[in-house]
mmCIF file of C-alpha atoms and ligand atoms in Angstrom:
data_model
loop_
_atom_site.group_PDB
_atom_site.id
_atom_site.type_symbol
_atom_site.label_atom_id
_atom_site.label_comp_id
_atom_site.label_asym_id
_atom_site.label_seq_id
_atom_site.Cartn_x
_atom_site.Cartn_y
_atom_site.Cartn_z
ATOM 1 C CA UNK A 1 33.992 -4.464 -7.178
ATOM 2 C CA UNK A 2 32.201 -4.463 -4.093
ATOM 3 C CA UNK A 3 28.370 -3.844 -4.113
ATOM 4 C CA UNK A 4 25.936 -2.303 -1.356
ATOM 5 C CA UNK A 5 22.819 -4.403 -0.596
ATOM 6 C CA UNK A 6 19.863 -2.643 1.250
ATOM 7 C CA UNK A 7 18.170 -5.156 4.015
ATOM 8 C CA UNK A 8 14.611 -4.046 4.332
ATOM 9 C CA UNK A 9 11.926 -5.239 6.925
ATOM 10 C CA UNK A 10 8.565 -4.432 8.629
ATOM 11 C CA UNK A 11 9.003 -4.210 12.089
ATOM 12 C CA UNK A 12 6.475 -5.193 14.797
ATOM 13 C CA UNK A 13 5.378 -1.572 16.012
ATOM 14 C CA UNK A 14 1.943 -1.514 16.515
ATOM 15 C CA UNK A 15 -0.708 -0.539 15.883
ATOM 16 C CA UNK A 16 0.813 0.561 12.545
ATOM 17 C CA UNK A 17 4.369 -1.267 11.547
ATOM 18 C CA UNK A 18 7.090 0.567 10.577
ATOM 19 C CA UNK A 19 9.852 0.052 7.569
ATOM 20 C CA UNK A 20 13.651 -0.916 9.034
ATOM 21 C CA UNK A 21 16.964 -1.257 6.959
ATOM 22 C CA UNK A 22 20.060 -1.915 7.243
ATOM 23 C CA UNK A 23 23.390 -2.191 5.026
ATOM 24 C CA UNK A 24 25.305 -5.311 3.988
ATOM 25 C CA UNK A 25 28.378 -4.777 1.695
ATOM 26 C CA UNK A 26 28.870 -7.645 -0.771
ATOM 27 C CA UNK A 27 31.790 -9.144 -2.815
ATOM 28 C CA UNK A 28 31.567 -9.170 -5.848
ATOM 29 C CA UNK A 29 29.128 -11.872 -7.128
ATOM 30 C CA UNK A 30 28.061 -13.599 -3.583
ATOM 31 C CA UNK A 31 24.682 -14.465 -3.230
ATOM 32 C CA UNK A 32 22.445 -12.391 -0.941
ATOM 33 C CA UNK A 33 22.344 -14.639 2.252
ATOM 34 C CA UNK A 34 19.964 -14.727 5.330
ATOM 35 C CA UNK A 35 21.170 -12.243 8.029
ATOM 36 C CA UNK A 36 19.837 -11.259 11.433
ATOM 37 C CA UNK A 37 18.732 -8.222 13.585
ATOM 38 C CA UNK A 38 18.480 -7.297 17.348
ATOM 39 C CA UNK A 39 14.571 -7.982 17.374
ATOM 40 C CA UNK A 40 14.462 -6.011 21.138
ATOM 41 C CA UNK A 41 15.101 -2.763 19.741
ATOM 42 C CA UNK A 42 12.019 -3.357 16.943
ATOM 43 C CA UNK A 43 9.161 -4.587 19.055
ATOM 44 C CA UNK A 44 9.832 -7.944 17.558
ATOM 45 C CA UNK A 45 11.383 -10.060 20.190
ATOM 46 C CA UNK A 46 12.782 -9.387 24.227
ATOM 47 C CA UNK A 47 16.395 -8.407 24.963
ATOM 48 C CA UNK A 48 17.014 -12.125 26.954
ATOM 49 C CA UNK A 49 16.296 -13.852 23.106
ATOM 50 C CA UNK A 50 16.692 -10.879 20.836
ATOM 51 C CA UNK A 51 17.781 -12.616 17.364
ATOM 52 C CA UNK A 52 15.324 -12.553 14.537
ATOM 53 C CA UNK A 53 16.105 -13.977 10.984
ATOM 54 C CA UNK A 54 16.073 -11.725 7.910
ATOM 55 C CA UNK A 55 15.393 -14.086 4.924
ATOM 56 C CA UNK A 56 15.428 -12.067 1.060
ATOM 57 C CA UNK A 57 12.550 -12.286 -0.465
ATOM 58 C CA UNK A 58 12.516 -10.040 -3.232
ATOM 59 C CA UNK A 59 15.466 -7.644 -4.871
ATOM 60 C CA UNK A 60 15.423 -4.836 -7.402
ATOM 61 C CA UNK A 61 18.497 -2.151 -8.371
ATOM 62 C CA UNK A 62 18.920 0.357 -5.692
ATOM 63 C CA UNK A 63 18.190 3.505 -7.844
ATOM 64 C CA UNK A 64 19.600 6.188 -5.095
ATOM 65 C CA UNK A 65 22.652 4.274 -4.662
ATOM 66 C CA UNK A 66 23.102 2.974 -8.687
ATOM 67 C CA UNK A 67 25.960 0.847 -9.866
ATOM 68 C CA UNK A 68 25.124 -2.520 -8.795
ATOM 69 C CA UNK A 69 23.498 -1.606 -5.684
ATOM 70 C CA UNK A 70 20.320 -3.519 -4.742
ATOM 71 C CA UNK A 71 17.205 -3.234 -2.819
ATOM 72 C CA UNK A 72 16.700 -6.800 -0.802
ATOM 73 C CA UNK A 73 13.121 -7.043 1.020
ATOM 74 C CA UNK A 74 13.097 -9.555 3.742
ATOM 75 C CA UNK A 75 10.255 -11.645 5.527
ATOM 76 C CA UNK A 76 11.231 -11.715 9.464
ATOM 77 C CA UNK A 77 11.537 -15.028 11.284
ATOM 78 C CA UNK A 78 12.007 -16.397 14.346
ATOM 79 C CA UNK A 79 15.233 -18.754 14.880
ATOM 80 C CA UNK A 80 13.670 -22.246 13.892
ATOM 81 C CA UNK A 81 12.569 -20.502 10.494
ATOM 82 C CA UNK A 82 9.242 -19.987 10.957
ATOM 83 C CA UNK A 83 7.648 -16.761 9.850
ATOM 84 C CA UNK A 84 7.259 -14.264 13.278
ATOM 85 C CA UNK A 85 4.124 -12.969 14.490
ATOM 86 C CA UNK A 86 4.525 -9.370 12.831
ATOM 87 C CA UNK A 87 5.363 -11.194 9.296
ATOM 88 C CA UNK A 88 1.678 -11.192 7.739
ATOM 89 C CA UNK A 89 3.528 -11.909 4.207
ATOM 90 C CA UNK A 90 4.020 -16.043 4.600
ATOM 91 C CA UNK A 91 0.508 -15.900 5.352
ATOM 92 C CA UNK A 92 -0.601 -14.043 2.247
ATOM 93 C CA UNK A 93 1.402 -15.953 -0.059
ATOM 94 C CA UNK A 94 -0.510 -19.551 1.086
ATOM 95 C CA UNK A 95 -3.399 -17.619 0.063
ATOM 96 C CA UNK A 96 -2.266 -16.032 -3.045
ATOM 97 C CA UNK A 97 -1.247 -20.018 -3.995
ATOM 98 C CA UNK A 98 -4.352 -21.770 -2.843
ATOM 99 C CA UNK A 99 -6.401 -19.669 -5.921
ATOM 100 C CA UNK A 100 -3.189 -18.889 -8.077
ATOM 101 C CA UNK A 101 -5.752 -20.504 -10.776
ATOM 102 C CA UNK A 102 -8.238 -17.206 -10.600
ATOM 103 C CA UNK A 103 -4.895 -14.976 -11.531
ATOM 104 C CA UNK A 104 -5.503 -12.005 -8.910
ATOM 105 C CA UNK A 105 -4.551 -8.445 -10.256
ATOM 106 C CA UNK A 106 -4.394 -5.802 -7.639
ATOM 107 C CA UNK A 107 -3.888 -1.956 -8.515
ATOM 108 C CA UNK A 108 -3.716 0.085 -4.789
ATOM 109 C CA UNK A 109 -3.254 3.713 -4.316
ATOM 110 C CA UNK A 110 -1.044 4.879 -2.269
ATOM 111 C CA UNK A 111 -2.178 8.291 -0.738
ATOM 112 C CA UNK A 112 0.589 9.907 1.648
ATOM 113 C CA UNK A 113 1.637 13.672 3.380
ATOM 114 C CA UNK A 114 4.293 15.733 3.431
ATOM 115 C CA UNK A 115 5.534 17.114 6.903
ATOM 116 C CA UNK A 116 7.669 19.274 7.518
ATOM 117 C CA UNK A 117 8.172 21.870 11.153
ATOM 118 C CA UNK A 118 5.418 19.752 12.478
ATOM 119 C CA UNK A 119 2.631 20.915 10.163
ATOM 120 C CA UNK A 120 1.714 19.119 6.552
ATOM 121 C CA UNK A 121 3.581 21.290 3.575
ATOM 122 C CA UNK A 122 2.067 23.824 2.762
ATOM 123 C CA UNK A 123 -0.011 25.012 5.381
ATOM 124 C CA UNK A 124 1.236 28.201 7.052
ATOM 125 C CA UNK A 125 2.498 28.319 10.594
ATOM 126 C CA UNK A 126 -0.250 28.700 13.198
ATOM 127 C CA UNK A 127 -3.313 28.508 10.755
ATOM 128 C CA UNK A 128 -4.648 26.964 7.567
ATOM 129 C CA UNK A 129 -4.223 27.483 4.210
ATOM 130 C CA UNK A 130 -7.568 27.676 1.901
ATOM 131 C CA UNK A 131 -10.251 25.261 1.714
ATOM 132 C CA UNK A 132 -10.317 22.267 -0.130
ATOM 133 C CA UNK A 133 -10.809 22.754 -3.747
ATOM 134 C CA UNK A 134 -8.004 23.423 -5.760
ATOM 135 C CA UNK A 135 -5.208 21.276 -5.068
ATOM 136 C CA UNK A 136 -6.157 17.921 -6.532
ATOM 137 C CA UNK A 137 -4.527 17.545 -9.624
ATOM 138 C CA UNK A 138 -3.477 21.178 -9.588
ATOM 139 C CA UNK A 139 -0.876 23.042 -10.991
ATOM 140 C CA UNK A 140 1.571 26.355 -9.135
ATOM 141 C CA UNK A 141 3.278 26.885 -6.434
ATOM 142 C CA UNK A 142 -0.106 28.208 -4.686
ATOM 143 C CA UNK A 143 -1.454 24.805 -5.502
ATOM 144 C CA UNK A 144 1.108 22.218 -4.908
ATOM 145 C CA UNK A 145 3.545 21.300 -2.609
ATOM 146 C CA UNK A 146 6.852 18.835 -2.587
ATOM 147 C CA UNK A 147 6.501 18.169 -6.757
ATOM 148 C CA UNK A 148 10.359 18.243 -6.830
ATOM 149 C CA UNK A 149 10.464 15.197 -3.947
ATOM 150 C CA UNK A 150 7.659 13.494 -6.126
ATOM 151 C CA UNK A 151 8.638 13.871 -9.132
ATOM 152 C CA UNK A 152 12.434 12.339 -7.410
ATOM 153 C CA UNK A 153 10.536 9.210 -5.823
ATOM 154 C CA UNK A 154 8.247 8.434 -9.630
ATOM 155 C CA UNK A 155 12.139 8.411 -11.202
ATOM 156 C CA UNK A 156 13.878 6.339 -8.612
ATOM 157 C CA UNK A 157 10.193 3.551 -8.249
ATOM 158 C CA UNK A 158 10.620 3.728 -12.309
ATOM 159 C CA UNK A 159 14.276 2.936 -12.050
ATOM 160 C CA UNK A 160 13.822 0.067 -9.248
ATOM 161 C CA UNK A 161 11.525 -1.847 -11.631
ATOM 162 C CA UNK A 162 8.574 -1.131 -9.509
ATOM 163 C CA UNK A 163 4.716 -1.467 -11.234
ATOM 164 C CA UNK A 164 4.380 2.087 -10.373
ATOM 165 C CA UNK A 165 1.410 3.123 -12.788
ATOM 166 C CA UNK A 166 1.165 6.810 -12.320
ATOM 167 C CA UNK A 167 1.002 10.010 -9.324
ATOM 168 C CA UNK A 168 -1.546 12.952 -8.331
ATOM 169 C CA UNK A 169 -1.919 15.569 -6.183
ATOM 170 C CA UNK A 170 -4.405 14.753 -3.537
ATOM 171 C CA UNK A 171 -7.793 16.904 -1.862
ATOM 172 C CA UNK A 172 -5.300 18.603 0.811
ATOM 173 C CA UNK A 173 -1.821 20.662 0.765
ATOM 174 C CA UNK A 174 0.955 18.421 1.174
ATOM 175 C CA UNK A 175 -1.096 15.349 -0.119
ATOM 176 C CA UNK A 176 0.104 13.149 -2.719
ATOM 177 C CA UNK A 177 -1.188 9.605 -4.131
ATOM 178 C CA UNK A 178 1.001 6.971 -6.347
ATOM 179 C CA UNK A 179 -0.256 4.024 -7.713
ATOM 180 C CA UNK A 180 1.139 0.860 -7.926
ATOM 181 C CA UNK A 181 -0.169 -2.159 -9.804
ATOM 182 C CA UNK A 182 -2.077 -3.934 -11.358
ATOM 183 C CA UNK A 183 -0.091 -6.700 -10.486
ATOM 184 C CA UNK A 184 -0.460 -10.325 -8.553
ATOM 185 C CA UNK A 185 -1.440 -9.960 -4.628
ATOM 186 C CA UNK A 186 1.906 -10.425 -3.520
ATOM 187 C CA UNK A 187 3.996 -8.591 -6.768
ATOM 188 C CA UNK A 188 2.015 -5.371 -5.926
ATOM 189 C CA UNK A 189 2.535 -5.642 -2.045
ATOM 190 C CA UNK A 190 6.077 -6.177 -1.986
ATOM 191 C CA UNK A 191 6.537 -3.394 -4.913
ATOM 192 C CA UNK A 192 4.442 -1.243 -2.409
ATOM 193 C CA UNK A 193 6.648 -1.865 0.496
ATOM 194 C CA UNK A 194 9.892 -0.486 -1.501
ATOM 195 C CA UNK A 195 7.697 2.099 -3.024
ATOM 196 C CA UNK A 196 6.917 3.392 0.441
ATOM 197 C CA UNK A 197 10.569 2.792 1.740
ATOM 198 C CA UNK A 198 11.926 5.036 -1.314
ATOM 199 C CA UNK A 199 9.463 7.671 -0.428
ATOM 200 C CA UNK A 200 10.751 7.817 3.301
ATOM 201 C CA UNK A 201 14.085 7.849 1.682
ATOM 202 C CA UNK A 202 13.443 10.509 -1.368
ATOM 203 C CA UNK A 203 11.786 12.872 1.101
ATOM 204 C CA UNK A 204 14.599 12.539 3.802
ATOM 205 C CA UNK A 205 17.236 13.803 1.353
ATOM 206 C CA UNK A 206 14.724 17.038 1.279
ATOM 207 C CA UNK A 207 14.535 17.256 5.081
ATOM 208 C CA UNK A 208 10.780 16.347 4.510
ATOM 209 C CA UNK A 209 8.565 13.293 6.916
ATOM 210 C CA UNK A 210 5.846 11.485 4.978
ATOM 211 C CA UNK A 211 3.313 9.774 7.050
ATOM 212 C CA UNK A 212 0.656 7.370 5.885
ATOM 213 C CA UNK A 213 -1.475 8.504 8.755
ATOM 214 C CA UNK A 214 -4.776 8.203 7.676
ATOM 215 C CA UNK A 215 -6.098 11.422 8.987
ATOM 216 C CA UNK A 216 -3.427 13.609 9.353
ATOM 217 C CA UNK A 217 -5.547 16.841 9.657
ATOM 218 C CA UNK A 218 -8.458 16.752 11.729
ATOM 219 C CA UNK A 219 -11.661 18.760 10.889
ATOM 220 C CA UNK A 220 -12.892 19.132 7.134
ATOM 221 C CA UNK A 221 -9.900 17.932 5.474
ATOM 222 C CA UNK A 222 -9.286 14.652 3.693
ATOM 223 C CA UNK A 223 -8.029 12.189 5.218
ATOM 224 C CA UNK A 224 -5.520 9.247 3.227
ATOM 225 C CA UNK A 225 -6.706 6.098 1.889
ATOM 226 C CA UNK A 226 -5.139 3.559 -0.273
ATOM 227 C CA UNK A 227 -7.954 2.291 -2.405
ATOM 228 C CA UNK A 228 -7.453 -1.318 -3.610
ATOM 229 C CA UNK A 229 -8.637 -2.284 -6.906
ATOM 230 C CA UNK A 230 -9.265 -5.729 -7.434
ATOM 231 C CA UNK A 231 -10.306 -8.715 -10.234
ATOM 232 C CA UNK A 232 -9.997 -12.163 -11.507
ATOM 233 C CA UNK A 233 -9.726 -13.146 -14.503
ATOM 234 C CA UNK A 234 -13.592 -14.100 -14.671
ATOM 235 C CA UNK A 235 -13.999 -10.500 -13.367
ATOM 236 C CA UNK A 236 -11.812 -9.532 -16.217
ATOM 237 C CA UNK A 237 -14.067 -11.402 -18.684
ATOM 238 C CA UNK A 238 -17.798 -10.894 -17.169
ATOM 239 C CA UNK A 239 -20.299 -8.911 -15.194
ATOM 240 C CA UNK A 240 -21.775 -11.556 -12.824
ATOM 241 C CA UNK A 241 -18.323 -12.333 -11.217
ATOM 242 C CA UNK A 242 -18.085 -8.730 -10.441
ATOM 243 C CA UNK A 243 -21.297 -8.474 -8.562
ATOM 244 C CA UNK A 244 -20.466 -11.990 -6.672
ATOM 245 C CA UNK A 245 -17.080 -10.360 -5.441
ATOM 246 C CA UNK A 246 -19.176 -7.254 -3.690
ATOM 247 C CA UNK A 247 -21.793 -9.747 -2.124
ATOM 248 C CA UNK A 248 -18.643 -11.491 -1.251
ATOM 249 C CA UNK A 249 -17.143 -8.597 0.514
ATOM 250 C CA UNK A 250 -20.847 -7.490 1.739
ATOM 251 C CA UNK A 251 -20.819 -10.675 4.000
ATOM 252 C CA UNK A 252 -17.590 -10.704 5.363
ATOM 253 C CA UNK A 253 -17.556 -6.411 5.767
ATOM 254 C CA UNK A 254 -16.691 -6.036 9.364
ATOM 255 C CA UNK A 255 -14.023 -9.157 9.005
ATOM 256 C CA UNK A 256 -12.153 -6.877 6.138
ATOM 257 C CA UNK A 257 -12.288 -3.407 7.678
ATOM 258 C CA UNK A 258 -10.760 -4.552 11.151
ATOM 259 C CA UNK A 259 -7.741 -4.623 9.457
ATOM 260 C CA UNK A 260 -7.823 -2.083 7.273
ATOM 261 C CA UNK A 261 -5.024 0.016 9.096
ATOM 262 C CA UNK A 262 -5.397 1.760 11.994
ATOM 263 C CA UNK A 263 -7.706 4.853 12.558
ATOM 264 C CA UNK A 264 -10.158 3.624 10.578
ATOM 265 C CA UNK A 265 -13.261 5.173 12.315
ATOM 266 C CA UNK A 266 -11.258 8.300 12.027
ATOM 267 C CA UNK A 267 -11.560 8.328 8.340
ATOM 268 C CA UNK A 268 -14.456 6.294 7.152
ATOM 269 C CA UNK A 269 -17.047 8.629 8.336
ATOM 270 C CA UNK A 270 -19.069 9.007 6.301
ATOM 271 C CA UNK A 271 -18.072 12.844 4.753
ATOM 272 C CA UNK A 272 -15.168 12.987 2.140
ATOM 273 C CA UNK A 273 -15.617 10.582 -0.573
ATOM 274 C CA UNK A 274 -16.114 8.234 2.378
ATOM 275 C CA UNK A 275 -19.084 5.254 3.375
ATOM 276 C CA UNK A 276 -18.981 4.743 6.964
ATOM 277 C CA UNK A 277 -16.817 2.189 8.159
ATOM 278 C CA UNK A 278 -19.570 0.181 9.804
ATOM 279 C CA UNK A 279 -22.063 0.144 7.040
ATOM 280 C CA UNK A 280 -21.242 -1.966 3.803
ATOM 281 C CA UNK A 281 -22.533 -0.319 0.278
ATOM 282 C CA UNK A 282 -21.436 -0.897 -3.258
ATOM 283 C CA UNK A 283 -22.308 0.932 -6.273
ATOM 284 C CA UNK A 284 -21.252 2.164 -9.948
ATOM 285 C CA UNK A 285 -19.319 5.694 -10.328
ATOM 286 C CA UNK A 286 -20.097 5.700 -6.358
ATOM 287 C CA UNK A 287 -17.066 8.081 -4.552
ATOM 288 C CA UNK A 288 -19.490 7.748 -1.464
ATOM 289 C CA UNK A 289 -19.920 3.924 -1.445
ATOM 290 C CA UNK A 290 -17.383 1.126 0.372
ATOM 291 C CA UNK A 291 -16.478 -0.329 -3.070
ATOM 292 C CA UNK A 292 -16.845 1.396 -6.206
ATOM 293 C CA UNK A 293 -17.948 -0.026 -9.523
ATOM 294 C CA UNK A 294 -15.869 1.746 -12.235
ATOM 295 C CA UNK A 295 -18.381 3.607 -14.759
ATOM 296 C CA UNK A 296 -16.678 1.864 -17.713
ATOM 297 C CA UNK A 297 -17.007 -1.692 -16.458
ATOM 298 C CA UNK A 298 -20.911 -1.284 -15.688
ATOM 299 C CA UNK A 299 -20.710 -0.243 -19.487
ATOM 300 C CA UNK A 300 -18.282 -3.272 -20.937
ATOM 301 C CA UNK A 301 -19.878 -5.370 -18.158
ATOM 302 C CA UNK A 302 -16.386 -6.848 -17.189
ATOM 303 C CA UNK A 303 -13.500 -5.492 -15.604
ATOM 304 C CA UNK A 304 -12.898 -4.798 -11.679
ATOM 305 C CA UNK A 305 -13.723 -3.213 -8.584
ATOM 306 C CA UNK A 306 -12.194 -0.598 -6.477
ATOM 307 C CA UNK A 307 -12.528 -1.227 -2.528
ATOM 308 C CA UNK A 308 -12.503 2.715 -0.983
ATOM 309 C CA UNK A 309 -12.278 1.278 2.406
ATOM 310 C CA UNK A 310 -8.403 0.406 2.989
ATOM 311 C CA UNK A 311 -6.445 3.659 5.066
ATOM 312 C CA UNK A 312 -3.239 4.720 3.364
ATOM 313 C CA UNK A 313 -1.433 2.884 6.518
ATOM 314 C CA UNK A 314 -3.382 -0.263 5.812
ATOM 315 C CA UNK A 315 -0.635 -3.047 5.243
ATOM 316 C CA UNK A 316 -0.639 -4.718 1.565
ATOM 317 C CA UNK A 317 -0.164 -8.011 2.599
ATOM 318 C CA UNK A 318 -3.321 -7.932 5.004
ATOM 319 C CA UNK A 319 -5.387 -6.446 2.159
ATOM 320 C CA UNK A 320 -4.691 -8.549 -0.553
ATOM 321 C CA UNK A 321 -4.658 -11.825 1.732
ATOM 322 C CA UNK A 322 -8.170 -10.918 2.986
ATOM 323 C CA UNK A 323 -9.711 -10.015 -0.682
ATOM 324 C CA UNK A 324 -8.177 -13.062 -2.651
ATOM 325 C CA UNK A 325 -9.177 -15.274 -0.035
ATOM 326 C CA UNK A 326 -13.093 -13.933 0.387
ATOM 327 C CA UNK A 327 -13.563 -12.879 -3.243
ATOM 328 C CA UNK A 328 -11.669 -16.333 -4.931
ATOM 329 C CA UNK A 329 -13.812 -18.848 -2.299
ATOM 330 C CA UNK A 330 -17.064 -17.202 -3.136
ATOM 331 C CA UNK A 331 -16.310 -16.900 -6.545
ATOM 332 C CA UNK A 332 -15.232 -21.069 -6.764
ATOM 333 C CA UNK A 333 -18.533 -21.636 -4.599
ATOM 334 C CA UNK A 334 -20.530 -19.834 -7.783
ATOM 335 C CA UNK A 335 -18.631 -21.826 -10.405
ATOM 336 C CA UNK A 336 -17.582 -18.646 -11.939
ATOM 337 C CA UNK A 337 -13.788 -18.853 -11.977
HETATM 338 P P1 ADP B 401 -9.043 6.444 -9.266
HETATM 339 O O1 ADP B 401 -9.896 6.859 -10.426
HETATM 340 O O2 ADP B 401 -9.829 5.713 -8.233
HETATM 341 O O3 ADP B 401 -8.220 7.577 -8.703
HETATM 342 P P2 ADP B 401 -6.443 5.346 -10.144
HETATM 343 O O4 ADP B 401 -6.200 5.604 -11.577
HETATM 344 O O5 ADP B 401 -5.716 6.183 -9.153
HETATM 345 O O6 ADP B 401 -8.034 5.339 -9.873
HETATM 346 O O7 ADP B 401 -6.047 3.839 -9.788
HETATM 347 C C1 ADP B 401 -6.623 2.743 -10.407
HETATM 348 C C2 ADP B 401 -5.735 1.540 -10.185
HETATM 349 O O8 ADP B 401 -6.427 0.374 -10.638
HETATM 350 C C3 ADP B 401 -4.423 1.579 -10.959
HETATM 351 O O9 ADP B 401 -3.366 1.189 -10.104
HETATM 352 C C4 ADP B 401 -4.631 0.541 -12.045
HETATM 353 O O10 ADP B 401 -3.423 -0.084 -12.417
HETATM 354 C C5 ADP B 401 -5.538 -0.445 -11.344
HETATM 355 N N1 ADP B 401 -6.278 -1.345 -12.248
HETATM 356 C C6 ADP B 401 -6.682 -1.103 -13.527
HETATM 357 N N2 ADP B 401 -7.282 -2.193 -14.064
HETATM 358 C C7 ADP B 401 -7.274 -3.150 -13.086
HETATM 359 C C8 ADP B 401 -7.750 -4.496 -13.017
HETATM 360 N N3 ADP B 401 -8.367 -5.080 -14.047
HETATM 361 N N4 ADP B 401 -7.564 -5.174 -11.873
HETATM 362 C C9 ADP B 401 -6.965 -4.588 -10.825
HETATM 363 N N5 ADP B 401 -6.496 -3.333 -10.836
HETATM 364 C C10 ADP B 401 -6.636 -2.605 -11.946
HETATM 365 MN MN1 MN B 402 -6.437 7.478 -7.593
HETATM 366 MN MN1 MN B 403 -6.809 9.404 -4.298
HETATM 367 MN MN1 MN B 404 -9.559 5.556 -6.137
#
């Protein structure tokens, strides 16, 4: 028997990348080899040199196609087999190495809207449905909108093997969140990466878009983040490694949110369970504050943190890089690893 395998990539489009694929049907048995691209039609390379390298990277069962089907994520490179300019994963993983010792746990939430006709689902053609209010967490078809195409894409990131830990309606029609995590910094980003693909390819079958734009209404609607949750094991254990990870981030504030997705003025304003994106502030049970201190870990003085800042079209590999590598060196500088 002949199996499908699924090559996925991050292409170069800026200033937010998007997910490619492609097909590659196997014998029976073979190995998963490196395979290539046209790199000119992805913004990652001219016409007059257009080859780029996909190299696997990580595989799970494809749970749309079944059988022994599989999901192959690939890190893009050049022709000499170095990583390419758009692939921000090699660089994360000599990170996620360098203070493997501190054991990194990352939980992020994914928030994400439905579109469909041009409008988010749910809202009525040529106006607005109600206010804000209702729809988080909530229940009816007045409520919510697309369960049947979330409910599809839980089942099918359950079935991949993915460290999806749960789902919620969001603040707005249309809006959704998944979580995925905790896991290591690069575990949770390349889970996230498949999650997301899925959920392009759940909601196509529907006829539905979802965008990770990270204010897809504007006025006094929410816009979409994806929080990052963070800790070390000496986070995990005690109270004054938490507080040294927020001075951490404190110091190196405008360094993170730079490249915290794109649009981030947009949505860190200040209004909606937002800080503004150019003033740092950390606090407990804080919805209003960049990083959030968990109620119950103030109370067992150990556990983690939850950065607020990241938009839902931040890319994983760029969060996780930048909070391992600012949190673990000032943690190592304090002696408390
Ligand atoms: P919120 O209350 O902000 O909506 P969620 O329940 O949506 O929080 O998400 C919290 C995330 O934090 C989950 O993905 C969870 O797995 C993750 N998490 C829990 N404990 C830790 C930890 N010690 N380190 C990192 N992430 C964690
Ligand atoms: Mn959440
Ligand atoms: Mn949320
Ligand atoms: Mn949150």
């Amino acid at each position: 028997m002949t199996f499908k395998a699924e090559y996925i990539w991050i292409d170069g489009t800026e200033p937010t990348a998007k997910l490619r694929s492609k097909t590659k049907v196997m014998a029976d048995g073979a190995e998963l080899p490196i395979w290539g691209f046209d790199g000119s039609s992805t913004n990652q390379a001219d016409g007059s040199s257009s080859d780029r390298v996909l190299k696997p990277v990580f595989t799970c069962p494809d749970p749309i196609r079944g059988g022994d089907s599989v999901l192959v994520l690939c890190e893009v490179l050049n022709i000499d087999m170095t990583p390419h300019s758009s692939n921000t994963r090699a660089a994360l993983v000599e990170v996620a190495e360098k203070y493997a010792a501190q054991e990194s746990w990352f939980g992020i939430e994914q928030e994400y809207t439905f579109f469909k006709e041009g409008r988010p689902l749910g809202f009525p053609i040529g106006g607005f449905p109600a206010p804000q209010g209702g729809y988080y967490c909530g229940v009816g078809a007045d409520e919510v909108f697309g369960r049947e195409i979330v409910e599809k894409h839980l089942d099918y990131c359950i079935e991949a093997g993915l460290a999806i830990s749960g789902i919620n309606a969001e603040v707005m029609p249309g809006q959704w969140e998944f979580q995925i995590g905790p896991a290591g910094p690069v575990e949770v980003s390349d889970h996230m990466w498949i999650a997301r693909w899925l959920l392009y390819r759940t909601a196509e079958a529907f006829n539905v878009g979802a965008t990770l734009d990270a204010k897809p209404v504007k006025g006094d609607w929410n816009g979409a983040g994806a929080h990052t949750n963070f800790s070390t094991k000496a986070m995990r254990e005690k109270y004054d490694p938490i507080i040294t990870a927020c001075e951490a981030l404190a110091a190196n504030a405008l360094e993170h949110v730079k490249h915290y997705g794109s649009g981030i003025e947009e949505r860190l304003t200040g209004l909606h369970e937002t800080a503004p994106w150019n003033e740092f502030s950390y606090g407990v049970s804080d919805r209003g504050a960049s990083v959030r201190i968990p109620w119950q870990v103030e109370v067992e003085k150990k556990g983690y943190i939850e950065d607020r800042r990241p938009n839902a079209n931040v890319d994983p590999y760029l969060v996780t890089r930048l909070i391992v590598d600012t949190c673990c060196s000032a943690l190592e500088k304090a002696d408390q690893v």
